[in-house]
mmCIF file of C-alpha atoms and ligand atoms in Angstrom:
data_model
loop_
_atom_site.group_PDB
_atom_site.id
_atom_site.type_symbol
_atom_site.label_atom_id
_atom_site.label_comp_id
_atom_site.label_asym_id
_atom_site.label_seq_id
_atom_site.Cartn_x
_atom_site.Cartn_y
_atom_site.Cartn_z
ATOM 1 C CA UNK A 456 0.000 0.000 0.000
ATOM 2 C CA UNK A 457 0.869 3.471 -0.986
ATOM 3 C CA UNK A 458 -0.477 6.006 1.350
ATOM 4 C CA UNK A 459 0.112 9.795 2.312
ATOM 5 C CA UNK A 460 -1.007 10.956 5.287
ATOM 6 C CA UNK A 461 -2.195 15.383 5.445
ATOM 7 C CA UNK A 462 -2.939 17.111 8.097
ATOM 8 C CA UNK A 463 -1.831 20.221 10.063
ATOM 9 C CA UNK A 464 1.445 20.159 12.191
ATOM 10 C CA UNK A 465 0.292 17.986 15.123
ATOM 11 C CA UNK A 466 -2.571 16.720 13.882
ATOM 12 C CA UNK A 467 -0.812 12.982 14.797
ATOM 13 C CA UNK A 468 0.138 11.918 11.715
ATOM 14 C CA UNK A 469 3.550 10.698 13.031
ATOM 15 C CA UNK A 470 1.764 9.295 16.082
ATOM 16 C CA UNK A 471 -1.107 7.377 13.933
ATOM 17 C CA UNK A 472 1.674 6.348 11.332
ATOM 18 C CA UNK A 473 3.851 5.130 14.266
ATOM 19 C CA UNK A 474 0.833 2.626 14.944
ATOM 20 C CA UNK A 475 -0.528 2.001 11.466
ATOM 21 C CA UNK A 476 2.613 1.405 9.339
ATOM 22 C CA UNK A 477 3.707 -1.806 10.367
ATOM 23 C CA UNK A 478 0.151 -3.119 10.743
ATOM 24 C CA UNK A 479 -0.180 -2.289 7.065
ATOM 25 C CA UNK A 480 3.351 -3.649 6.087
ATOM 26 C CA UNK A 481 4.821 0.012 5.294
ATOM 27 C CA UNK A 482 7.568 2.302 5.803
ATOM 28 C CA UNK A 483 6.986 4.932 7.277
ATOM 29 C CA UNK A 484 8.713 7.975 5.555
ATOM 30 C CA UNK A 485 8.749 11.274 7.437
ATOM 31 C CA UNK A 486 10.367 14.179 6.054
ATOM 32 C CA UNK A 487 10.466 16.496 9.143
ATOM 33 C CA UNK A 488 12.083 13.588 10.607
ATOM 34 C CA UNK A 489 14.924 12.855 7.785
ATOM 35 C CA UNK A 490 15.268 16.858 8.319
ATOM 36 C CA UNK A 491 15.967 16.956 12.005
ATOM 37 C CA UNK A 492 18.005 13.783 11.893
ATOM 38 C CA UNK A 493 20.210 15.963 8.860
ATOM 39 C CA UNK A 494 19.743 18.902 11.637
ATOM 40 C CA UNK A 495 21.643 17.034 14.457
ATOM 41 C CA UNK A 496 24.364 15.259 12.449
ATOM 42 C CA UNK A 497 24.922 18.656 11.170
ATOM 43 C CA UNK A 498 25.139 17.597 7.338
ATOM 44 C CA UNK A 499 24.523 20.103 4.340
ATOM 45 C CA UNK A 500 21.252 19.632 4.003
ATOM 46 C CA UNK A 501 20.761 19.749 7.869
ATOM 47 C CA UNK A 502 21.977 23.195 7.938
ATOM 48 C CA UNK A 503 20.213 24.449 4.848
ATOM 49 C CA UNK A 504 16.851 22.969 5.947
ATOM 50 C CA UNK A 505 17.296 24.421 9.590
ATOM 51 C CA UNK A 506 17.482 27.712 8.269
ATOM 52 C CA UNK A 507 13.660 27.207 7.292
ATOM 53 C CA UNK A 508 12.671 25.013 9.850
ATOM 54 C CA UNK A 509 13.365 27.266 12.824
ATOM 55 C CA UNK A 510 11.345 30.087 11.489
ATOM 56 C CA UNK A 511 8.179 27.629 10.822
ATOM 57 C CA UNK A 512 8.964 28.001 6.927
ATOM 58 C CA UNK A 513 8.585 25.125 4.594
ATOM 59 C CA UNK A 514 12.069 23.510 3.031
ATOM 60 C CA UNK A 515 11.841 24.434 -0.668
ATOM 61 C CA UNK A 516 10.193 21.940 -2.759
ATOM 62 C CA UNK A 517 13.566 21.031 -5.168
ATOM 63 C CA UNK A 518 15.804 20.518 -1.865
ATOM 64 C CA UNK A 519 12.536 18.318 -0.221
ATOM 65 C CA UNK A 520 11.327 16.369 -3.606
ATOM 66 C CA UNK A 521 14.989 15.220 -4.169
ATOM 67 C CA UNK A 522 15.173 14.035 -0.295
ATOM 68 C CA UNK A 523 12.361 11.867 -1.159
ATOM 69 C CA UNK A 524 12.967 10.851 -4.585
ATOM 70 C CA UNK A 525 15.901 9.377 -2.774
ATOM 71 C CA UNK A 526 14.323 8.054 0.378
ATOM 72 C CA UNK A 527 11.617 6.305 -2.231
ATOM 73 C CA UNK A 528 14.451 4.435 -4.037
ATOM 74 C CA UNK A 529 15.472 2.227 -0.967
ATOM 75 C CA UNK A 530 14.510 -1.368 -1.120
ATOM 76 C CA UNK A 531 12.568 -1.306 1.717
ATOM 77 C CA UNK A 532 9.572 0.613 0.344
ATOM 78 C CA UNK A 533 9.385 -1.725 -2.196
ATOM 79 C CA UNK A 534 6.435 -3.683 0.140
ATOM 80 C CA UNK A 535 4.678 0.395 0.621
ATOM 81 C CA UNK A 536 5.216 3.447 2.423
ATOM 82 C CA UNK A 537 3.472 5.904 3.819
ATOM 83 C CA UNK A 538 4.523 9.288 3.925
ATOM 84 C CA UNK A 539 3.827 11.527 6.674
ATOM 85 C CA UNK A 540 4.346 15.415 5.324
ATOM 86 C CA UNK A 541 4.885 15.328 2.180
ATOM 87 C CA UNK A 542 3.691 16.556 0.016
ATOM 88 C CA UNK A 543 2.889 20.196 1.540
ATOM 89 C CA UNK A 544 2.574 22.389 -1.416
ATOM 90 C CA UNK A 545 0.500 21.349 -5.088
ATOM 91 C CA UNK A 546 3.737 21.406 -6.667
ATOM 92 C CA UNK A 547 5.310 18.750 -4.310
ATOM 93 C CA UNK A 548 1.938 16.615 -5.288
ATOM 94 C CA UNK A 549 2.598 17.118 -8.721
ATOM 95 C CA UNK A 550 5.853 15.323 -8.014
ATOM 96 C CA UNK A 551 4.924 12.642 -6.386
ATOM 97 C CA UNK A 552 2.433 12.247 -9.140
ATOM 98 C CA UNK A 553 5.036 11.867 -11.741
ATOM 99 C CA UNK A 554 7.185 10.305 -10.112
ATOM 100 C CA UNK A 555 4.327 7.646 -9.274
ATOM 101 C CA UNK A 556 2.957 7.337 -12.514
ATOM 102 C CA UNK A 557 6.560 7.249 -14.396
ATOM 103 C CA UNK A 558 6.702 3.883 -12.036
ATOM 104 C CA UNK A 559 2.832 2.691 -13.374
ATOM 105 C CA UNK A 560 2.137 3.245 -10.180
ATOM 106 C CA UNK A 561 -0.783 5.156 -7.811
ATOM 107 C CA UNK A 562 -1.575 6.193 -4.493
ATOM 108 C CA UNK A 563 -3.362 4.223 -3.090
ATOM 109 C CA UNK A 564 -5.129 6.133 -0.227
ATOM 110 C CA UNK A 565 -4.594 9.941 1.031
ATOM 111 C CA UNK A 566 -5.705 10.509 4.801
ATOM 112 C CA UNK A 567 -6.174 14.108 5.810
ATOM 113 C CA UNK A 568 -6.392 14.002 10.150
ATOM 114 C CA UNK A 569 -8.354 16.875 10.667
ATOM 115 C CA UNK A 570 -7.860 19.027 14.050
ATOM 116 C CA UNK A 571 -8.585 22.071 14.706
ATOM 117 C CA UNK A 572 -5.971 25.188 15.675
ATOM 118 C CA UNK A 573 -6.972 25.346 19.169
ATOM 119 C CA UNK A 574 -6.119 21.660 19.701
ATOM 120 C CA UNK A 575 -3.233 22.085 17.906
ATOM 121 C CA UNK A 576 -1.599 25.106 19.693
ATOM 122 C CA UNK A 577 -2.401 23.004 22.683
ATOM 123 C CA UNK A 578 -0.957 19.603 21.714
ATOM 124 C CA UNK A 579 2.499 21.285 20.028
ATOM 125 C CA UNK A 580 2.995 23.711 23.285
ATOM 126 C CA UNK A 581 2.882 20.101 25.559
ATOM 127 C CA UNK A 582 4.206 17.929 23.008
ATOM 128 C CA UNK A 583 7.744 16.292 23.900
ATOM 129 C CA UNK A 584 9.339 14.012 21.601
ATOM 130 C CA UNK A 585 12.160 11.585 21.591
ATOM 131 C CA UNK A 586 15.009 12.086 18.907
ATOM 132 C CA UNK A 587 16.722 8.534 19.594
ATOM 133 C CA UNK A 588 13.387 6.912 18.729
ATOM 134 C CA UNK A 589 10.880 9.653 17.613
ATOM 135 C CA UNK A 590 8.098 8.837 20.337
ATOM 136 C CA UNK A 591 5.704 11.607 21.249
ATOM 137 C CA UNK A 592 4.528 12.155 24.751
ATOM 138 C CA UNK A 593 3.054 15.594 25.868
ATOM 139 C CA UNK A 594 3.008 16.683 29.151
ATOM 140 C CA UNK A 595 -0.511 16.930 30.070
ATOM 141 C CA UNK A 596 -2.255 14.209 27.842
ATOM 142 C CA UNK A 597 0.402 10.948 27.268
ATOM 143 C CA UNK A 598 2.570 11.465 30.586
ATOM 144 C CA UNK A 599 5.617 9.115 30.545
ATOM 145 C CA UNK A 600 6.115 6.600 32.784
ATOM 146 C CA UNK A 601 10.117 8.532 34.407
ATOM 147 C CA UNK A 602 9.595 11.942 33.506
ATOM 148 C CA UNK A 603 11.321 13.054 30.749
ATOM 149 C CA UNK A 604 12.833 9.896 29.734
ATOM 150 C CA UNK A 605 10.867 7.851 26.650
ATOM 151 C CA UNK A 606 8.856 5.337 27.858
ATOM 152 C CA UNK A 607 10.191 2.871 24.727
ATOM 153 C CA UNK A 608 13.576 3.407 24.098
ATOM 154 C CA UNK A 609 14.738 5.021 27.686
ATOM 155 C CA UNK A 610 16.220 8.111 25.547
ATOM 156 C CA UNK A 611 15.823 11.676 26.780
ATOM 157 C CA UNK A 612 12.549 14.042 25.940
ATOM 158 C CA UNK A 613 13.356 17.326 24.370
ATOM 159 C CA UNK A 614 10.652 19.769 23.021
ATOM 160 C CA UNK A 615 11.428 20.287 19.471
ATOM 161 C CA UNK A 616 12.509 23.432 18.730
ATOM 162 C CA UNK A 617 9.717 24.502 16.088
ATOM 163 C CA UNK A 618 7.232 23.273 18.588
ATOM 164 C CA UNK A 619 7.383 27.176 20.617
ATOM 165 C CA UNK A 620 4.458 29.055 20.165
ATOM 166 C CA UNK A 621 5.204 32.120 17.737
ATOM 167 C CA UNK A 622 7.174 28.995 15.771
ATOM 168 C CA UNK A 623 3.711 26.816 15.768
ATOM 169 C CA UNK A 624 1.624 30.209 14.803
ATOM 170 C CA UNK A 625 3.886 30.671 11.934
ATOM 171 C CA UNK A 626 3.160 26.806 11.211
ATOM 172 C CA UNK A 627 -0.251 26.708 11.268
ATOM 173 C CA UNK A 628 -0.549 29.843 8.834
ATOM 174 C CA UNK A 629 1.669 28.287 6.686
ATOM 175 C CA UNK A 630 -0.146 25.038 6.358
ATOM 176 C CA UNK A 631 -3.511 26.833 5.711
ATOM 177 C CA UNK A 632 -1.981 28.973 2.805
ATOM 178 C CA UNK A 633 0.420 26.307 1.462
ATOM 179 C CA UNK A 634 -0.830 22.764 2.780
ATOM 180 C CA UNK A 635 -4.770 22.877 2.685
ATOM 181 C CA UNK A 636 -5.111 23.230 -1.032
ATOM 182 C CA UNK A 637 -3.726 19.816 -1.304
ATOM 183 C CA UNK A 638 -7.143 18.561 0.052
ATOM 184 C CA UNK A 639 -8.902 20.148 -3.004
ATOM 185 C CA UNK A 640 -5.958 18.574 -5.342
ATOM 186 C CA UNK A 641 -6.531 15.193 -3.959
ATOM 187 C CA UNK A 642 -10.352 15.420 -3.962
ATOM 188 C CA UNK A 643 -10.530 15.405 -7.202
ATOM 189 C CA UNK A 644 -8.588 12.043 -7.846
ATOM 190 C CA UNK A 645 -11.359 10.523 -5.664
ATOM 191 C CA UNK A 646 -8.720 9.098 -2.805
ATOM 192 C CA UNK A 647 -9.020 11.578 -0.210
ATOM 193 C CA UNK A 648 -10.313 9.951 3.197
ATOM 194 C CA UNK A 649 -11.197 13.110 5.670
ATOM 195 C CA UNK A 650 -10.523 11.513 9.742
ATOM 196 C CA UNK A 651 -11.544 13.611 12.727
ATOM 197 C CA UNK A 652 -8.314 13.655 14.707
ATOM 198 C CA UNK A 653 -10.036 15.117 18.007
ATOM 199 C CA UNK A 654 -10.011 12.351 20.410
ATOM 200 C CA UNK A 655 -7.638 10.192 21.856
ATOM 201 C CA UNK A 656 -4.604 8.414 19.581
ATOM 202 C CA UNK A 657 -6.371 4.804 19.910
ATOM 203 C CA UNK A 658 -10.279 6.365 18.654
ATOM 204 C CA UNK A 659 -8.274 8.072 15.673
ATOM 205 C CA UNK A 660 -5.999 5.235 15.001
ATOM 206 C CA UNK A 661 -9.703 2.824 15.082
ATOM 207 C CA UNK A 662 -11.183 5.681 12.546
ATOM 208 C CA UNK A 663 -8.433 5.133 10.292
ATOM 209 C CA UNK A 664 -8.250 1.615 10.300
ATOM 210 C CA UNK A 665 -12.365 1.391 9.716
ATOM 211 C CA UNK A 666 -11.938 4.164 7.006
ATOM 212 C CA UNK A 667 -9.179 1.782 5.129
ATOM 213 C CA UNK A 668 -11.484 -1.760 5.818
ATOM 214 C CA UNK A 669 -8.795 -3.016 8.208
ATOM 215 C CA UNK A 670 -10.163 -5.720 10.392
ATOM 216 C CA UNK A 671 -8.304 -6.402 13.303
HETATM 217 P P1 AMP B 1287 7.051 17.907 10.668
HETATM 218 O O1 AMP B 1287 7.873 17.060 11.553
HETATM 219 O O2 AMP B 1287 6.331 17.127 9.607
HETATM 220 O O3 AMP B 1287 6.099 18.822 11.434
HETATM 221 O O4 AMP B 1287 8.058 18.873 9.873
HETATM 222 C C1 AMP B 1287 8.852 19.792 10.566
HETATM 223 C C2 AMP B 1287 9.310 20.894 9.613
HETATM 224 O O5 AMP B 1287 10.108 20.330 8.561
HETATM 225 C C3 AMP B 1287 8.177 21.627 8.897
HETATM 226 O O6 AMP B 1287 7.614 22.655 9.676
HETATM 227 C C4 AMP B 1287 8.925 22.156 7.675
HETATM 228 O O7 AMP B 1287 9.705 23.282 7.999
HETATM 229 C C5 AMP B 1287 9.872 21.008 7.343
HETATM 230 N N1 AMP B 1287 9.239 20.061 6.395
HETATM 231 C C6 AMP B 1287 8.811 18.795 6.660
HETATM 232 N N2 AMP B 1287 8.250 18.240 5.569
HETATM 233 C C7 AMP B 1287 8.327 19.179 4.588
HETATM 234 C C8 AMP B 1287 7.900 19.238 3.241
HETATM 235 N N3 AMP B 1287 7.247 18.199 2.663
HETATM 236 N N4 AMP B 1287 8.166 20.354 2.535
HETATM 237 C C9 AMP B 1287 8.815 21.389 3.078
HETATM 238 N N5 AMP B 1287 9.222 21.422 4.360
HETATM 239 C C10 AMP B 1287 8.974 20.336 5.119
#
């Protein structure tokens, strides 16, 4: 299966993907996570992409599309991917398109998790991730077990750095001028599956898996 997964910045896409994609045999293929991983070994593209990153700006979409043409080459998502953010602009959809259909090959299924601002401000301002493992906990709502230490992988909780709140304002604006549209764009190709992402992880992750007639 071929998926990509929309939605605004902390909507849970990485959380639901972290469930879904082995469930579903796929890879799951972040970009803001090949970015910060680039970020802390301090490579090239690390320090180009941080320059956007930090200021809530989206990486431009030749840098990003060539990250992923790449990532989309390894064997392993020869069995399906998903990809969680990307694309974020129509003209990284038009990419993916071509790329796609220069393979004979389609998406498959494009979830939009739909949340609104409020919720989001309020899940980004808590949210505290894990970098050794990319595990999300948030200090009010999934508490882990030693404080400040990943319940998984026993690495150390940081709060990202895009995740302060004139950072997540900028976010949010930029994902309603630059992201939304993409909902129109995949409307029209008839795959676009609309999930409520209010609620806790395991009703949203149960939407999703009804929405894609998974039976567990
Ligand atoms: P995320 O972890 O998906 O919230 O991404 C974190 C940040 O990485 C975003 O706010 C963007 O600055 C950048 N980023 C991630 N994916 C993309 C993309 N597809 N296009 C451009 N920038 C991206």
């Amino acid at each position: 299966m071929k998926m990509v997964v929309l939605g605004g910045p902390g909507a849970g896409k990485g959380t639901q993907l972290m469930r879904i994609a082995k469930k579903l045999n796929m890879v799951h293929i972040s970009t803001g996570d090949i970015f910060r991983e680039n970020i802390s070994k301090d490579t090239e593209l690390g320090k180009l992409a941080n320059t956007y990153i930090s200021k809530g700006n989206l990486v431009p979409d030749s840098v990003t599309c060539d990250m992923v043409a790449d990532r989309l080459k390894k064997k392993d998502c020869e069995t399906g991917y998903a990809l969680d953010g990307f694309p974020r602009t129509i003209e990284q959809a038009k990419f993916l398109d071509k790329y796609l259909s220069d393979k004979n090959e389609e998406l498959d299924a494009v979830i939009d998790i739909e949340v609104d601002d409020s919720l989001i401000i309020e899940r980004l301002c808590g949210r505290r991730i894990c970098p050794d493992c990319g595990a999300s906990f948030h200090i009010k709502y999934t508490i882990p077990k030693k404080d400040g230490i990943c319940d998984q992988c026993g690495g150390k909780l940081i709060q990202r750095q895009d995740d302060k709140v004139e950072t997540i304002k900028s976010r949010l604006e930029v994902y309603h001028r630059q992201t939304e549209p993409l909902k129109d764009f995949y409307k029209e190709s008839g795959k676009l599956i609309i999930i409520d992402g209010n609620g806790s992880a395991d009703d949203v992750e149960q939407r999703i898996l009804n929405s894609l007639g998974v039976v567990e």
